[in-house]
CSV table of C-alpha atoms in Angstrom, one decimal:
chain,number,residue,atom,x,y,z
A,1,MET,CA,50.5,143.9,66.9
A,2,ILE,CA,53.3,143.9,69.5
A,3,LYS,CA,56.0,141.4,68.8
A,4,ASP,CA,56.5,138.8,71.5
A,5,ILE,CA,60.2,138.7,72.5
A,6,TYR,CA,61.7,136.0,74.6
A,7,LEU,CA,64.9,136.8,76.5
A,8,ASP,CA,64.6,134.3,79.3
A,9,ASN,CA,66.8,131.7,77.7
A,10,ALA,CA,69.1,131.3,80.7
A,11,ALA,CA,66.0,129.7,82.4
A,12,THR,CA,64.8,127.7,79.4
A,13,THR,CA,65.5,128.3,75.7
A,14,TYR,CA,62.5,129.1,73.5
A,15,PRO,CA,61.9,128.5,70.7
A,16,LYS,CA,63.8,125.3,69.9
A,17,PRO,CA,65.1,124.5,66.4
A,18,ASP,CA,62.4,122.9,64.3
A,19,LEU,CA,64.4,119.6,64.3
A,20,VAL,CA,63.7,119.3,68.0
A,21,TYR,CA,59.9,119.5,67.7
A,22,ARG,CA,60.0,117.0,64.8
A,23,ALA,CA,62.2,114.5,66.6
A,24,MET,CA,59.9,114.4,69.6
A,25,ASP,CA,56.8,114.2,67.5
A,26,SER,CA,58.1,111.3,65.5
A,27,PHE,CA,59.4,109.5,68.5
A,28,ALA,CA,56.1,109.8,70.3
A,29,ARG,CA,54.0,108.7,67.3
A,30,GLU,CA,56.3,106.2,65.6
A,31,VAL,CA,58.5,104.7,68.3
A,32,GLY,CA,57.0,105.0,71.7
A,33,GLY,CA,58.6,102.0,73.5
A,34,SER,CA,60.6,101.8,76.7
A,35,PRO,CA,64.4,102.0,76.2
A,36,GLY,CA,66.4,99.1,77.6
A,37,ARG,CA,63.3,97.1,78.4
A,38,SER,CA,61.8,94.2,76.4
A,39,GLY,CA,63.1,92.9,73.1
A,40,HIS,CA,60.4,94.0,70.7
A,41,GLU,CA,61.0,96.5,68.0
A,42,ARG,CA,59.5,99.6,69.6
A,43,ALA,CA,61.7,99.0,72.7
A,44,LEU,CA,64.8,98.4,70.6
A,45,GLU,CA,64.3,101.5,68.5
A,46,SER,CA,63.7,103.5,71.7
A,47,GLY,CA,67.0,102.1,73.0
A,48,ARG,CA,68.7,103.0,69.8
A,49,GLU,CA,67.4,106.6,70.0
A,50,VAL,CA,68.8,106.9,73.6
A,51,LEU,CA,72.2,105.5,72.4
A,52,ARG,CA,72.2,108.1,69.5
A,53,ALA,CA,71.7,110.9,72.0
A,54,ARG,CA,74.4,109.6,74.4
A,55,GLU,CA,76.8,109.3,71.5
A,56,VAL,CA,76.2,112.7,70.1
A,57,LEU,CA,76.5,114.3,73.5
A,58,ALA,CA,79.8,112.4,74.1
A,59,LYS,CA,81.0,113.8,70.8
A,60,LEU,CA,80.0,117.4,71.7
A,61,LEU,CA,81.6,117.2,75.2
A,62,GLY,CA,84.7,115.4,74.2
A,63,VAL,CA,84.0,112.1,75.9
A,64,GLY,CA,85.4,108.8,74.4
A,65,ASP,CA,83.1,106.2,76.1
A,66,SER,CA,79.5,107.4,75.8
A,67,SER,CA,78.3,105.1,78.6
A,68,ARG,CA,80.1,107.5,81.0
A,69,ILE,CA,77.3,110.0,80.2
A,70,ILE,CA,74.4,109.5,82.6
A,71,PHE,CA,70.9,110.8,81.7
A,72,THR,CA,69.1,112.7,84.5
A,73,LYS,CA,66.1,115.0,84.5
A,74,ASN,CA,68.1,118.3,84.7
A,75,ALA,CA,71.4,119.8,86.0
A,76,THR,CA,70.0,119.9,89.6
A,77,GLU,CA,69.6,116.1,89.6
A,78,SER,CA,73.1,115.7,88.1
A,79,LEU,CA,74.6,118.0,90.7
A,80,ASN,CA,72.8,116.1,93.5
A,81,LEU,CA,74.0,112.8,92.2
A,82,ALA,CA,77.6,114.0,91.9
A,83,ILE,CA,77.7,115.8,95.3
A,84,LYS,CA,76.0,113.1,97.3
A,85,GLY,CA,77.7,110.3,95.4
A,86,VAL,CA,81.2,111.7,96.2
A,87,VAL,CA,81.0,113.4,99.6
A,88,LYS,CA,81.2,111.2,102.7
A,89,PRO,CA,80.6,112.0,106.5
A,90,GLY,CA,83.5,114.0,107.9
A,91,GLY,CA,84.3,115.6,104.5
A,92,HIS,CA,84.7,119.2,103.4
A,93,VAL,CA,83.6,120.7,100.1
A,94,ILE,CA,84.7,123.9,98.4
A,95,ILE,CA,82.4,126.0,96.2
A,96,SER,CA,82.5,129.5,94.8
A,97,SER,CA,80.3,132.5,95.8
A,98,LEU,CA,78.6,132.3,92.4
A,99,GLU,CA,77.0,128.9,92.9
A,100,HIS,CA,73.3,128.2,92.3
A,101,ASN,CA,71.1,126.8,95.0
A,102,SER,CA,71.3,123.4,93.2
A,103,VAL,CA,74.9,123.3,94.5
A,104,LEU,CA,74.5,125.1,97.8
A,105,ARG,CA,71.4,123.3,99.0
A,106,PRO,CA,72.6,119.7,98.6
A,107,ILE,CA,75.8,120.6,100.4
A,108,ALA,CA,74.0,122.5,103.2
A,109,SER,CA,71.8,119.4,103.6
A,110,LEU,CA,74.9,117.2,103.9
A,111,LYS,CA,76.1,119.6,106.6
A,112,GLN,CA,72.8,119.3,108.5
A,113,GLU,CA,72.7,115.5,108.1
A,114,TRP,CA,76.4,114.5,108.5
A,115,GLY,CA,78.2,117.6,109.7
A,116,VAL,CA,79.9,118.0,106.3
A,117,GLU,CA,81.8,121.3,106.2
A,118,TYR,CA,82.0,123.7,103.3
A,119,THR,CA,83.9,126.8,102.3
A,120,VAL,CA,82.6,129.4,99.9
A,121,VAL,CA,85.5,130.9,98.0
A,122,PRO,CA,84.8,134.6,97.3
A,123,CYS,CA,84.4,136.1,93.8
A,124,ARG,CA,84.9,139.7,93.1
A,125,LYS,CA,82.0,142.0,92.0
A,126,ASP,CA,82.7,141.4,88.3
A,127,GLY,CA,82.4,137.6,89.1
A,128,SER,CA,86.1,136.8,88.9
A,129,LEU,CA,87.4,134.2,91.3
A,130,ASP,CA,90.0,134.7,94.0
A,131,LEU,CA,92.3,131.7,93.1
A,132,ASP,CA,94.6,132.3,96.1
A,133,ALA,CA,91.6,132.0,98.4
A,134,LEU,CA,90.7,128.8,96.8
A,135,ALA,CA,94.2,127.3,97.2
A,136,SER,CA,94.3,128.2,100.8
A,137,SER,CA,90.9,126.8,101.6
A,138,ILE,CA,91.9,123.2,100.8
A,139,ARG,CA,92.0,121.1,103.9
A,140,PRO,CA,93.1,117.5,104.6
A,141,ASN,CA,89.5,116.4,104.7
A,142,THR,CA,88.4,118.2,101.5
A,143,GLN,CA,86.6,115.7,99.2
A,144,LEU,CA,85.2,117.8,96.3
A,145,LEU,CA,85.5,121.1,94.5
A,146,VAL,CA,82.2,122.4,92.9
A,147,PHE,CA,82.4,125.3,90.5
A,148,THR,CA,80.0,126.7,88.0
A,149,HIS,CA,81.4,127.1,84.5
A,150,ALA,CA,79.5,130.4,84.0
A,151,SER,CA,77.4,132.3,86.5
A,152,ASN,CA,73.7,132.1,85.9
A,153,VAL,CA,73.3,135.7,87.2
A,154,VAL,CA,76.2,137.7,85.6
A,155,GLY,CA,77.4,135.3,82.9
A,156,THR,CA,81.0,135.3,84.1
A,157,LEU,CA,83.1,132.3,83.0
A,158,MET,CA,85.2,130.6,85.7
A,159,PRO,CA,88.9,129.9,84.9
A,160,LEU,CA,88.3,126.2,84.2
A,161,GLY,CA,91.9,125.4,83.3
A,162,LYS,CA,93.2,126.8,86.5
A,163,LEU,CA,90.5,125.0,88.5
A,164,VAL,CA,91.5,121.7,87.0
A,165,GLU,CA,95.2,122.4,87.7
A,166,ILE,CA,94.4,123.1,91.4
A,167,ALA,CA,92.1,120.0,91.6
A,168,ASN,CA,94.7,117.7,90.1
A,169,LYS,CA,97.6,119.1,92.2
A,170,ASN,CA,95.6,118.3,95.3
A,171,ASN,CA,94.2,115.0,93.9
A,172,LEU,CA,90.6,116.2,94.3
A,173,PRO,CA,87.7,115.7,92.0
A,174,LEU,CA,86.3,118.8,90.3
A,175,LEU,CA,82.6,119.0,89.6
A,176,VAL,CA,81.8,121.6,86.9
A,177,ASP,CA,78.2,122.9,86.7
A,178,ALA,CA,77.9,123.5,82.9
A,179,ALA,CA,74.1,124.3,83.1
A,180,GLN,CA,74.7,127.6,81.3
A,181,THR,CA,77.6,126.6,79.0
A,182,ALA,CA,77.0,123.2,77.5
A,183,GLY,CA,75.9,124.0,73.9
A,184,ARG,CA,77.2,127.5,73.8
A,185,TYR,CA,80.9,127.2,74.9
A,186,PRO,CA,83.4,124.6,73.7
A,187,LEU,CA,84.0,121.9,76.2
A,188,ASN,CA,86.3,118.9,75.9
A,189,VAL,CA,86.0,117.2,79.3
A,190,GLU,CA,88.6,114.4,78.8
A,191,GLU,CA,91.2,116.6,77.3
A,192,GLU,CA,90.7,119.3,79.9
A,193,GLY,CA,90.8,116.8,82.7
A,194,ILE,CA,87.4,117.5,84.1
A,195,GLN,CA,86.2,114.6,86.3
A,196,LEU,CA,82.5,115.4,86.7
A,197,LEU,CA,80.4,117.7,84.5
A,198,ALA,CA,76.7,118.4,85.1
A,199,PHE,CA,74.6,119.8,82.3
A,200,THR,CA,70.9,120.3,81.5
A,201,GLY,CA,69.1,119.7,78.2
A,202,HIS,CA,66.6,122.5,78.3
A,203,LYS,CA,68.9,125.5,78.0
A,204,GLU,CA,71.5,126.0,75.3
A,205,LEU,CA,71.5,122.3,74.2
A,206,PHE,CA,67.9,123.1,72.9
A,207,GLY,CA,66.4,120.0,74.3
A,208,PRO,CA,63.1,119.9,76.2
A,209,GLN,CA,62.6,120.4,80.0
A,210,GLY,CA,63.1,117.1,81.9
A,211,THR,CA,66.4,116.2,80.2
A,212,GLY,CA,70.0,116.6,81.5
A,213,GLY,CA,73.1,114.6,82.3
A,214,LEU,CA,76.3,114.0,84.2
A,215,TYR,CA,79.7,112.9,82.8
A,216,ILE,CA,81.5,110.7,85.3
A,217,SER,CA,85.2,110.0,84.8
A,218,PRO,CA,86.4,106.4,84.9
A,219,GLU,CA,88.5,107.3,87.9
A,220,LEU,CA,85.5,107.9,90.1
A,221,ASP,CA,83.0,105.5,91.7
A,222,LEU,CA,80.0,107.4,92.9
A,223,HIS,CA,77.3,106.1,95.2
A,224,PRO,CA,74.0,106.1,93.2
A,225,LEU,CA,71.4,108.7,94.2
A,226,MET,CA,68.5,106.3,93.4
A,227,GLU,CA,68.2,102.5,93.1
A,228,GLY,CA,65.6,100.7,91.0
A,229,GLY,CA,64.9,98.8,87.8
A,230,THR,CA,67.6,99.0,85.2
A,231,GLY,CA,66.5,96.3,82.8
A,232,SER,CA,69.8,94.5,83.7
A,233,ASP,CA,71.0,92.1,86.4
A,234,SER,CA,67.4,91.9,87.5
A,235,GLU,CA,67.9,88.7,89.6
A,236,SER,CA,70.1,90.7,92.0
A,237,ALA,CA,68.6,92.8,94.8
A,238,HIS,CA,71.5,95.2,94.3
A,239,GLN,CA,72.2,98.0,91.9
A,240,PRO,CA,74.5,96.9,89.0
A,241,TYR,CA,78.1,98.4,89.0
A,242,PHE,CA,78.3,99.0,85.2
A,243,LEU,CA,77.4,102.3,83.6
A,244,PRO,CA,75.1,103.9,82.6
A,245,ASP,CA,72.7,101.4,84.4
A,246,ARG,CA,74.3,102.0,87.8
A,247,TYR,CA,72.9,105.6,87.8
A,248,GLU,CA,69.9,105.3,85.5
A,249,SER,CA,67.1,103.6,87.5
A,250,GLY,CA,63.6,103.7,86.2
A,251,THR,CA,62.4,104.3,82.6
A,252,LEU,CA,64.3,107.1,81.0
A,253,ASN,CA,62.6,110.1,79.4
A,254,ALA,CA,63.3,108.8,75.9
A,255,PHE,CA,60.7,111.2,74.4
A,256,GLY,CA,62.6,114.1,75.8
A,257,ILE,CA,66.0,112.6,75.0
A,258,ALA,CA,65.0,112.3,71.4
A,259,GLY,CA,64.4,116.0,71.4
A,260,LEU,CA,67.7,116.6,73.2
A,261,ARG,CA,69.5,114.5,70.5
A,262,ALA,CA,68.1,116.7,67.8
A,263,GLY,CA,69.1,119.8,69.7
A,264,VAL,CA,72.7,118.7,70.0
A,265,GLU,CA,72.8,117.7,66.4
A,266,TYR,CA,71.5,121.1,65.5
A,267,ILE,CA,74.3,122.7,67.5
A,268,MET,CA,77.0,120.5,65.9
A,269,GLY,CA,75.6,121.3,62.5
A,270,GLU,CA,75.8,125.1,63.2
A,271,GLY,CA,79.2,124.8,65.0
A,272,LEU,CA,80.0,126.2,68.4
A,273,GLU,CA,82.3,128.9,66.9
A,274,LYS,CA,79.4,130.4,64.9
A,275,ILE,CA,77.1,130.1,67.9
A,276,ARG,CA,79.5,131.9,70.2
A,277,GLU,CA,80.2,134.6,67.6
A,278,HIS,CA,76.5,135.3,67.1
A,279,GLU,CA,76.1,135.5,70.9
A,280,LYS,CA,79.1,137.8,71.1
A,281,VAL,CA,77.5,140.3,68.6
A,282,LEU,CA,74.2,140.3,70.5
A,283,THR,CA,75.7,140.5,74.0
A,284,GLN,CA,78.1,143.3,73.1
A,285,HIS,CA,75.3,145.3,71.4
A,286,LEU,CA,73.2,144.9,74.6
A,287,LEU,CA,76.0,145.8,76.9
A,288,GLU,CA,76.9,148.9,74.9
A,289,GLY,CA,73.3,149.9,74.8
A,290,LEU,CA,72.7,149.5,78.5
A,291,THR,CA,76.0,151.3,79.4
A,292,LYS,CA,74.7,154.4,77.5
A,293,LEU,CA,71.6,154.6,79.6
A,294,HIS,CA,72.4,156.6,82.7
A,295,ASN,CA,69.6,155.3,84.8
A,296,VAL,CA,70.7,151.6,84.3
A,297,LYS,CA,73.1,149.9,86.6
A,298,LEU,CA,74.9,147.0,84.9
A,299,TYR,CA,76.5,144.1,86.8
A,300,GLY,CA,79.4,141.8,85.8
A,301,SER,CA,82.3,142.0,83.4
A,302,THR,CA,82.0,143.6,79.9
A,303,ASP,CA,85.0,141.6,78.7
A,304,TRP,CA,83.6,139.1,76.2
A,305,ASP,CA,86.4,136.6,76.6
A,306,ARG,CA,85.3,136.1,80.2
A,307,ARG,CA,81.6,135.8,79.8
A,308,VAL,CA,78.6,134.3,78.1
A,309,GLY,CA,75.3,135.9,76.9
A,310,ILE,CA,73.7,136.3,80.3
A,311,VAL,CA,73.3,140.0,81.4
A,312,SER,CA,72.1,141.4,84.7
A,313,PHE,CA,71.0,145.0,85.3
A,314,ASN,CA,68.7,147.2,87.3
A,315,VAL,CA,66.8,150.3,86.4
A,316,GLU,CA,66.9,153.2,88.8
A,317,GLY,CA,63.7,153.7,90.8
A,318,TYR,CA,62.3,150.2,90.0
A,319,SER,CA,62.8,146.9,91.7
A,320,SER,CA,64.0,144.0,89.5
A,321,ALA,CA,60.5,142.5,89.7
A,322,GLU,CA,58.9,145.8,88.7
A,323,THR,CA,61.1,146.2,85.7
A,324,ALA,CA,60.5,142.6,84.6
A,325,SER,CA,56.8,143.0,85.0
A,326,ILE,CA,56.7,146.3,83.0
A,327,LEU,CA,58.7,144.7,80.2
A,328,ASN,CA,56.3,141.8,80.2
A,329,GLU,CA,53.0,143.7,80.4
A,330,LYS,CA,53.7,146.8,78.4
A,331,TYR,CA,56.2,145.5,75.8
A,332,ARG,CA,55.7,141.8,75.8
A,333,ILE,CA,59.3,141.1,76.5
A,334,ALA,CA,60.1,138.1,78.7
A,335,VAL,CA,63.0,138.6,81.1
A,336,ARG,CA,63.5,137.4,84.6
A,337,GLY,CA,63.7,139.5,87.8
A,338,GLY,CA,64.6,138.4,91.3
A,339,LEU,CA,67.4,136.2,92.7
A,340,HIS,CA,67.5,133.5,90.0
A,341,CYS,CA,67.9,130.8,92.7
A,342,SER,CA,71.4,132.2,93.4
A,343,PRO,CA,71.5,134.1,96.7
A,344,LEU,CA,75.3,133.6,96.9
A,345,ALA,CA,75.8,135.3,93.5
A,346,HIS,CA,73.6,138.3,94.5
A,347,GLN,CA,75.4,138.6,97.8
A,348,THR,CA,78.6,138.7,95.7
A,349,ILE,CA,77.5,141.5,93.4
A,350,GLY,CA,75.6,143.4,96.2
A,351,THR,CA,72.0,142.8,95.0
A,352,LEU,CA,70.7,140.3,97.6
A,353,GLY,CA,67.9,142.6,98.7
A,354,ARG,CA,66.9,143.9,95.3
A,355,GLY,CA,67.8,141.1,92.8
A,356,THR,CA,68.5,141.9,89.2
A,357,VAL,CA,66.8,141.9,85.9
A,358,ARG,CA,68.4,139.1,83.9
A,359,VAL,CA,68.5,138.8,80.1
A,360,GLY,CA,69.4,135.3,78.8
A,361,LEU,CA,70.4,135.5,75.1
A,362,SER,CA,70.3,132.4,72.9
A,363,TYR,CA,71.6,131.6,69.4
A,364,LEU,CA,68.0,132.0,68.1
A,365,ASN,CA,67.7,135.6,69.3
A,366,THR,CA,68.2,138.5,66.8
A,367,MET,CA,69.7,142.0,66.9
A,368,ASP,CA,66.1,143.2,66.6
A,369,ASP,CA,65.2,141.5,69.9
A,370,VAL,CA,68.0,143.3,71.7
A,371,ASP,CA,67.0,146.7,70.1
A,372,CYS,CA,63.4,146.2,71.2
A,373,LEU,CA,64.5,145.7,74.8
A,374,LEU,CA,66.8,148.7,74.7
A,375,ASP,CA,64.0,150.9,73.2
A,376,ALA,CA,61.5,149.6,75.8
A,377,ILE,CA,63.9,150.6,78.7
A,378,LYS,CA,64.5,154.0,77.1
A,379,ASP,CA,60.7,154.5,76.8
A,380,PHE,CA,59.7,153.7,80.4
A,381,ALA,CA,62.8,154.5,82.5
B,1,MET,CA,58.2,68.3,53.9
B,2,LYS,CA,60.0,66.5,56.6
B,3,SER,CA,63.4,67.1,55.1
B,4,ARG,CA,62.6,70.8,54.6
B,5,GLU,CA,61.7,71.2,58.3
B,6,LYS,CA,64.9,69.5,59.2
B,7,ARG,CA,66.9,71.8,57.1
B,8,ARG,CA,65.2,74.8,58.4
B,9,GLY,CA,65.7,73.6,61.9
B,10,LYS,CA,69.4,73.2,61.2
B,11,SER,CA,69.9,76.6,59.8
B,12,GLU,CA,68.0,78.3,62.6
B,13,SER,CA,69.6,76.6,65.6
B,14,ASP,CA,73.0,75.2,64.6
B,15,GLY,CA,75.6,77.6,63.5
B,16,LYS,CA,74.3,80.5,65.6
B,17,ALA,CA,75.5,82.2,68.7
B,18,VAL,CA,74.4,85.0,71.0
B,19,VAL,CA,76.4,87.6,72.8
B,20,LEU,CA,75.0,88.4,76.3
B,21,PHE,CA,75.6,91.9,77.7
B,22,HIS,CA,75.4,93.4,81.1
B,23,SER,CA,73.5,96.4,79.8
B,24,SER,CA,71.2,96.9,76.9
B,25,ASN,CA,73.1,100.0,76.2
B,26,TYR,CA,76.1,97.8,75.2
B,27,ALA,CA,73.9,95.4,73.2
B,28,ILE,CA,72.6,98.3,71.1
B,29,ARG,CA,76.1,99.7,70.7
B,30,ALA,CA,77.2,96.3,69.5
B,31,GLU,CA,74.4,96.1,67.0
B,32,LYS,CA,75.4,99.5,65.6
B,33,LEU,CA,79.1,98.6,65.3
B,34,ALA,CA,78.4,95.2,63.7
B,35,LYS,CA,76.0,96.7,61.2
B,36,ARG,CA,78.7,99.3,60.4
B,37,GLU,CA,81.1,96.5,59.6
B,38,ARG,CA,78.3,94.8,57.6
B,39,ILE,CA,78.1,91.8,59.8
B,40,GLU,CA,74.7,90.3,59.9
B,41,VAL,CA,73.3,90.5,63.5
B,42,LYS,CA,70.0,90.8,65.2
B,43,LEU,CA,68.9,92.0,68.6
B,44,ILE,CA,66.6,89.4,70.2
B,45,PRO,CA,65.2,88.8,73.7
B,46,ILE,CA,67.5,86.6,75.7
B,47,PRO,CA,66.5,82.9,75.2
B,48,ARG,CA,64.8,81.6,78.3
B,49,HIS,CA,67.3,78.8,79.0
B,50,LEU,CA,70.1,81.3,79.2
B,51,SER,CA,68.8,83.9,81.6
B,52,SER,CA,65.7,85.0,83.4
B,53,ASP,CA,66.6,88.7,82.8
B,54,CYS,CA,64.4,91.0,80.8
B,55,GLY,CA,67.3,92.0,78.6
B,56,ILE,CA,68.2,91.5,75.0
B,57,CYS,CA,71.2,89.8,73.3
B,58,LEU,CA,72.9,89.9,69.9
B,59,LEU,CA,72.2,87.0,67.6
B,60,LEU,CA,74.9,86.2,65.0
B,61,ALA,CA,76.4,83.4,62.9
B,62,GLN,CA,79.1,81.3,64.6
B,63,ASP,CA,81.3,82.0,61.7
B,64,ASP,CA,81.3,85.7,62.6
B,65,MET,CA,82.1,85.1,66.3
B,66,GLU,CA,85.8,86.0,66.1
B,67,ARG,CA,85.1,89.2,64.1
B,68,VAL,CA,82.5,90.3,66.5
B,69,LYS,CA,84.6,89.5,69.6
B,70,ASN,CA,87.5,91.5,68.1
B,71,LEU,CA,85.2,94.4,67.2
B,72,LEU,CA,83.7,94.6,70.7
B,73,LEU,CA,87.2,94.4,72.2
B,74,SER,CA,88.6,97.2,70.0
B,75,GLU,CA,85.6,99.4,70.6
B,76,ASN,CA,85.6,98.9,74.3
B,77,VAL,CA,82.1,97.4,74.4
B,78,SER,CA,82.1,95.0,77.4
B,79,TYR,CA,80.0,91.9,77.3
B,80,ASP,CA,79.1,89.1,79.7
B,81,ARG,CA,79.6,86.0,77.5
B,82,ILE,CA,79.0,84.3,74.2
B,83,GLU,CA,76.7,81.2,74.1
B,84,LEU,CA,76.3,78.9,71.2
B,85,ILE,CA,72.7,78.1,70.5
């Protein structure tokens, strides 16, 4: 029997730790009520479960007041809430050339609708950011800086400390897209001075799809993306001002949030240091293996201190989709080919036409998984 | 029988208070903090005469009011008001 190997964790992590499946199963069977609605025991317990999740996330991300963490359905919704909640007509936004469409498209839509302008600060081919170009692109009407923490295509980490410094110096809010880093790289948003941080639950936080969140600093007042029932201030026709209710309209995905809570507790139990070390060993083994193959072109930096376990490559003579498809059909290895919803990033590394084959490693992958991938490429390429 | 009912009535209404919150998130946080301090509290639906909202409030003994107030203040849990019931 051929072993089934999953290396598409940068899209969604699979499998999840056992705790996650158990937490969701027990919530669904034993709790089941609506969080923040009604006063009966199933509703209260559901509310307690959501609070536990909020508090454990606040701890992981270095947030003092857990009500500043807003639950959303994924990083895309968090980024939309942050961008559309901050940017006003006549404004200007700065992003990097590694941003995902979940950043580019909401801003392009504001451009169409309100004439909002934006500047894309170039990154070099290895993914490193041109900080001088960033500083010189700030204008009097700049309202927001949006930067990914790590590229979802080449895995390069952005210089977060320097970005915060530039944002603070210019009195501008910085929105960090931590979709690929929350749960695998240490983050301490309040200590580091990050004002907005978007994350998703279904990648390295090991939660299920349909969970995510946004941290909003007390210094900011965002316009809500949606209005609706919050279980509070119900006699008023207007959205309440207090958090998290202001940004959490409609019944939350408490079932998913229960799983996310378990995922975060798993991470905290293992420790980020251990998680990053394991990922380092796997990533370096993969990078070394791919570098030795003469018909493989590798993208991004090989310096571990500047990256996470997301690796992009191409095999000579094959499109990225062909390579992904051969790995799937012949070797039962799941990777992702194509553009990964990030045309800007592919433009940056010169693969807009061809895309890349992307390997997303997770803490639950093994050296054997990486060896199987390397053997498969050697076999067919 | 009559005197027992009277006594029970007294212990259930007199001497109690409820803390009303803007958000159930705060009410649940308050419950957790109070329990950690071993203060006897209970989350209950907001009594009809106090609000028409669908929310919940924290029931406690009037004797514990100051302790709970200080606890909420020190832990940054904002609340709307406290009502004697």
